[in-house]
Short mmCIF file of C-alpha atoms in Angstrom, two decimals:
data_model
loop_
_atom_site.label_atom_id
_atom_site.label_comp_id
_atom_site.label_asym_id
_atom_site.label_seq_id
_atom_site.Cartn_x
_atom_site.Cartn_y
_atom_site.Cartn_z
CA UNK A 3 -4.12 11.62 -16.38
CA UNK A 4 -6.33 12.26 -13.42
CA UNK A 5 -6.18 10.79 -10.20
CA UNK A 6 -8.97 10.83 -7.65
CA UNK A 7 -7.56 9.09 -4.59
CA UNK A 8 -10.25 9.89 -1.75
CA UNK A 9 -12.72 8.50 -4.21
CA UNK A 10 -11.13 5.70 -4.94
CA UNK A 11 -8.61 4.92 -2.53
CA UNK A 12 -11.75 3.16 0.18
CA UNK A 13 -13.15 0.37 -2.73
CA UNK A 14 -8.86 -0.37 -2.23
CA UNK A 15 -8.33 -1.11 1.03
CA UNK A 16 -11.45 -4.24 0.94
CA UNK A 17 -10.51 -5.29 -2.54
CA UNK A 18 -7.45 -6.33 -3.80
CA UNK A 19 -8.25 -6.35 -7.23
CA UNK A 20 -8.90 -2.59 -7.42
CA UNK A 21 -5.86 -2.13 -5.10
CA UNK A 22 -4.23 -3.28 -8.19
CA UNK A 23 -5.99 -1.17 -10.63
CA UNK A 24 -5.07 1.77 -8.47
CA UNK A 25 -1.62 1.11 -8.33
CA UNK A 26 -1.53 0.99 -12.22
CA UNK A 27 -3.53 4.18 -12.28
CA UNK A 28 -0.70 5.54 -10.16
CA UNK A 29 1.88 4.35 -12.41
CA UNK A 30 0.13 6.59 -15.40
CA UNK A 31 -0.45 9.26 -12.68
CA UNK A 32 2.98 9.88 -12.51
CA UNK A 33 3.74 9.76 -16.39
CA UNK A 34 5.62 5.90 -15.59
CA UNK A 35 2.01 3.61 -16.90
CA UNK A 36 2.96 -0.23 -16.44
CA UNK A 37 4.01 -1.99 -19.20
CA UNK A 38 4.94 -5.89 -20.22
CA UNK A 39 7.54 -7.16 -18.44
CA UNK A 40 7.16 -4.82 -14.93
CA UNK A 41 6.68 -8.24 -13.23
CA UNK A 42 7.96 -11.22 -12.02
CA UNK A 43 6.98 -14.52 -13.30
CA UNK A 44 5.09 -17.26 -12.00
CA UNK A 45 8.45 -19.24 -12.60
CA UNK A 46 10.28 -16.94 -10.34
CA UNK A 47 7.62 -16.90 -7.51
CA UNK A 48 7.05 -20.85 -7.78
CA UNK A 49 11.22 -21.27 -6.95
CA UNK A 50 10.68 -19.15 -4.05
CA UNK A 51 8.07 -21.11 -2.52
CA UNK A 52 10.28 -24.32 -3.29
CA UNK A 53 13.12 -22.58 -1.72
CA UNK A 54 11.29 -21.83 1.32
CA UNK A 55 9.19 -24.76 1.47
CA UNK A 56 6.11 -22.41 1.92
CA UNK A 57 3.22 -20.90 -0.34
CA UNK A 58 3.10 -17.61 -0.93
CA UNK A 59 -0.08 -15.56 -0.20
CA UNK A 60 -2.25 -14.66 -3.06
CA UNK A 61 -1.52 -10.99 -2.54
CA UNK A 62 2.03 -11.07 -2.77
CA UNK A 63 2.36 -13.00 -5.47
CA UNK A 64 -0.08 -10.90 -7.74
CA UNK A 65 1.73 -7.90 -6.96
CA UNK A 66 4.90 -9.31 -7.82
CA UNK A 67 3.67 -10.41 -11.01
CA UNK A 68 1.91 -6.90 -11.56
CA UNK A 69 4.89 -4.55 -10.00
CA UNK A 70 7.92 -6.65 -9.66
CA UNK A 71 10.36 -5.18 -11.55
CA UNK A 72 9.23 -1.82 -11.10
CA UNK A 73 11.47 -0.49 -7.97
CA UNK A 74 10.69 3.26 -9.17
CA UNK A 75 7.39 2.03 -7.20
CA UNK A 76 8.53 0.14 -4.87
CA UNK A 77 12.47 0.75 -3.51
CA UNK A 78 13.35 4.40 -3.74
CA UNK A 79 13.88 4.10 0.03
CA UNK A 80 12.95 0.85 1.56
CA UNK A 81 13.26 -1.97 -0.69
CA UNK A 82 10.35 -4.50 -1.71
CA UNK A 83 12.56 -7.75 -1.80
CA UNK A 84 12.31 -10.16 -4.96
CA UNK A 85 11.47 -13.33 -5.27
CA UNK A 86 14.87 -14.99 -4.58
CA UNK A 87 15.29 -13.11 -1.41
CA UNK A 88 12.51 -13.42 0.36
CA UNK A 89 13.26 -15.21 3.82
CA UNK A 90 11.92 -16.15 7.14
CA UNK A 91 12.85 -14.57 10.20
CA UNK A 92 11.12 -14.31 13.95
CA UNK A 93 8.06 -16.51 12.09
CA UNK A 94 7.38 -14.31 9.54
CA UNK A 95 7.97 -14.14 5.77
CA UNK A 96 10.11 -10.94 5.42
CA UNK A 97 9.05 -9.18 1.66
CA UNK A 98 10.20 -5.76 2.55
CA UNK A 99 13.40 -4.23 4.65
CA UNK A 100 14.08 -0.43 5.30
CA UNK A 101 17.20 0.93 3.44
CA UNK A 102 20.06 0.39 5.90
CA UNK A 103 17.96 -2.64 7.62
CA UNK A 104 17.18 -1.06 10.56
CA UNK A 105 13.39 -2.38 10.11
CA UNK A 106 11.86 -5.24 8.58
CA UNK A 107 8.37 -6.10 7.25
CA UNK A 108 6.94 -9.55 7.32
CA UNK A 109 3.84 -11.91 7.14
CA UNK A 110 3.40 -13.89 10.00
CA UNK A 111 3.73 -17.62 9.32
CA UNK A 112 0.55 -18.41 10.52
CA UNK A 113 -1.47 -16.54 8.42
CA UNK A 114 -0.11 -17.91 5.28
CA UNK A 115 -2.99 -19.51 4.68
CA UNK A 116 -4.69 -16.77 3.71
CA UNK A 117 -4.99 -14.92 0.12
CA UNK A 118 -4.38 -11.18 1.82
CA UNK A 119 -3.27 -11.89 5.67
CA UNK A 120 -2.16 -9.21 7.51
CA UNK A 121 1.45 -7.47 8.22
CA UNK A 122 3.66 -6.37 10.97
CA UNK A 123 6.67 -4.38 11.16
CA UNK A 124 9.78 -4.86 13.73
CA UNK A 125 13.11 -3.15 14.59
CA UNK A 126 16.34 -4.80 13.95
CA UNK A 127 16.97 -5.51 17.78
CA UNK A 128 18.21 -8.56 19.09
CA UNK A 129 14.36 -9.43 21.42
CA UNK A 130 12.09 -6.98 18.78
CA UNK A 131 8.43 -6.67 19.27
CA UNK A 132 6.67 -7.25 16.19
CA UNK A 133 4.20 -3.95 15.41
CA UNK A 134 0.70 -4.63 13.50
CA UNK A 135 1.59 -2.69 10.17
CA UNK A 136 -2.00 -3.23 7.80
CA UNK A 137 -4.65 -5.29 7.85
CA UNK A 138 -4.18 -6.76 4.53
CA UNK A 139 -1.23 -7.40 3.00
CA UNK A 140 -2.96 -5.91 -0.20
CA UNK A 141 -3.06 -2.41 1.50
CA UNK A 142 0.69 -2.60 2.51
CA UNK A 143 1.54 -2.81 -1.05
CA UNK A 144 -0.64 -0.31 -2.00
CA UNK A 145 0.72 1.72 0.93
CA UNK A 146 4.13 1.14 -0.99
CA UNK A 147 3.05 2.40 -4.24
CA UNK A 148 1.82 5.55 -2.70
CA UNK A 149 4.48 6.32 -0.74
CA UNK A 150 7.97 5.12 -2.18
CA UNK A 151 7.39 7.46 -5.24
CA UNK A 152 7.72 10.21 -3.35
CA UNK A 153 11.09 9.58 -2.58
CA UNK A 154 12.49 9.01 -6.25
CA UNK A 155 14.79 12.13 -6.10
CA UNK A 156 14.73 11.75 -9.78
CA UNK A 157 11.21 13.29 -10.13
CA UNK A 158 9.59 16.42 -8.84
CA UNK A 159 10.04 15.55 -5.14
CA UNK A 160 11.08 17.06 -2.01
CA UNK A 161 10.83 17.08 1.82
CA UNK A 162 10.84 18.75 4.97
CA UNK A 163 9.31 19.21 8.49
CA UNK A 164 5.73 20.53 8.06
CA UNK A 165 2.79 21.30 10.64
CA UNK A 166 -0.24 18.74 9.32
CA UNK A 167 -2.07 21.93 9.95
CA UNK A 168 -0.80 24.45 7.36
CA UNK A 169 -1.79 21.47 4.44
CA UNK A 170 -5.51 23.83 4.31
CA UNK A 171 -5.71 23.10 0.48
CA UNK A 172 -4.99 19.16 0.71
CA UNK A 173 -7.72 16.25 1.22
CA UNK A 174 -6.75 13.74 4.25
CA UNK A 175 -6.71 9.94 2.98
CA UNK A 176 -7.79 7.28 4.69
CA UNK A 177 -6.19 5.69 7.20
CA UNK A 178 -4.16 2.86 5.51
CA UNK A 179 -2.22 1.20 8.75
CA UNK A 180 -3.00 -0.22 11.77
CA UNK A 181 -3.89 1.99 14.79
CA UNK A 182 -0.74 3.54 16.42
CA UNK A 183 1.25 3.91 12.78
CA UNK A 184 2.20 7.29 12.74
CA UNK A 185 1.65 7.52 8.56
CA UNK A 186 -0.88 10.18 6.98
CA UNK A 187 -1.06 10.43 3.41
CA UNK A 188 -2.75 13.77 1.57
CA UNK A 189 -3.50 14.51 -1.64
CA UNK A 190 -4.45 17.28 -4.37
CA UNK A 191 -5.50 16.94 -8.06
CA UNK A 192 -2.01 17.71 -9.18
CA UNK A 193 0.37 16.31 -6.06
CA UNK A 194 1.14 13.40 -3.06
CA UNK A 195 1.89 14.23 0.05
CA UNK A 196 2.99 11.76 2.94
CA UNK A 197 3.46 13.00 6.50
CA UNK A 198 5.15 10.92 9.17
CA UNK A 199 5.98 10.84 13.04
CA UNK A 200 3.92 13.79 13.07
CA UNK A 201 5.64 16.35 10.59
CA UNK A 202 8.14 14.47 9.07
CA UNK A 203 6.74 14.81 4.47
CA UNK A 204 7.67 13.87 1.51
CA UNK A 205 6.19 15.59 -1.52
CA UNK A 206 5.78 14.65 -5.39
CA UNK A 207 4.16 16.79 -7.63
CA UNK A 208 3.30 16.43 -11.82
CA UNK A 209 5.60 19.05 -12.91
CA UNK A 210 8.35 20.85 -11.43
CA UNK A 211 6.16 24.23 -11.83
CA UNK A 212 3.52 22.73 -9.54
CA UNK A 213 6.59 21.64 -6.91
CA UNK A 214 7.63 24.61 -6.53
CA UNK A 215 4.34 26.52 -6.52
CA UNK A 216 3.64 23.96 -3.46
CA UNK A 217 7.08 24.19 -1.84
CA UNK A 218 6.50 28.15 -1.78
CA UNK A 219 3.16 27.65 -0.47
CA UNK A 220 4.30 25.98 2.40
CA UNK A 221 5.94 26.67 5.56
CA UNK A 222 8.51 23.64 5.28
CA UNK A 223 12.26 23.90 5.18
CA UNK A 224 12.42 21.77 2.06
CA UNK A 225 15.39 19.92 1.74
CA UNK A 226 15.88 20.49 -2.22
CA UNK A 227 16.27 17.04 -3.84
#
């Protein structure tokens, strides 16, 4: 399959309904295409929101019912929480927490109200200062579905220290986060790039000939997954 992310990626990030149909175009992108049963159920989500005496936002609950069950998309590093342990902490509805929970990702509780509100991220700190992550809760998940992937050291991944300036031959996405997020996402017919706090990437490519035409290509000490 081809994927065409500068064309499509804008239409995304003001619509959530083709943020979905992107992510499923991602899923066939990288040879995983969604299938029954790669989401939660209305059942599941409807407990949660009895549990926490609190509605869900539109967004969250259609990706959960689109994506799930599918942490090959979303938890290769961070982890997209399920239904039953989703929680409230510092007035915000945590769905997502970094790998050793050193970072947490919320909604605040005043915005729950609306179908995509917006997110923040914070530091596990004992007086944290939340950080505005997207503008729409929509994009985050998107964001997570483009990025998380590229971690799965099961597939044609790797990563490495890189100068944004030696990617000549990739196209610059836009912007997904909020100003002052330090996340840059590139892409080429055939590959995914991610590049963070400046040179920090993560790679995924559709074949392992491809990864390691790219890895040569570079000037990056890859790490070898």
């Amino acid at each position: 399959m081809t994927l065409d992310l500068p064309r499509d990626l804008p239409a995304a990030l003001t619509d959530r309904t083709a943020a979905w149909r992107l992510i499923a175009d991602l899923a066939a992108f990288w040879n995983a295409p969604l299938q029954p049963g790669d989401g939660r159920t209305d059942a599941e989500l409807d407990a949660a929101e009895t549990r926490l005496g609190l509605r869900l936002p539109a967004a969250l609950r259609e990706a959960h019912l689109l994506i799930g069950n599918r942490p090959d998309l979303t938890s290769n590093h961070d982890t997209l929480l399920p239904p039953e342990e989703l929680h409230v902490e510092r007035d915000h509805l945590v769905y997502r927490v970094e790998n050793q929970g050193c970072a947490y990702w919320g909604v605040p509780l005043a915005a729950l109200d609306q179908d995509d509100p917006p997110t923040a991220v914070w530091p596990d700190a004992a007086d944290p200062e939340t950080t505005p992550w997207t503008a729409r809760l929509s994009v985050e998940l998107l964001a997570v579905v483009l990025t998380e992937p590229l971690l799965d050291q099961e597939a044609y991944t790797d990563a490495g220290e890189v100068d944004p300036a030696d990617l000549t031959d990739w196209t610059a996405l836009p912007q997904l986060y909020e100003p002052g997020v330090d996340t840059h996402l590139f892409a080429r017919p055939d590959a995914l790039l991610v590049v963070q706090g400046g040179s920090w990437t993560a790679m995924r490519a559709v074949s392992g000939e491809v990864l390691d035409e790219l890895c040569e290509q570079l000037p990056v000490s890859w790490l070898n997954y």
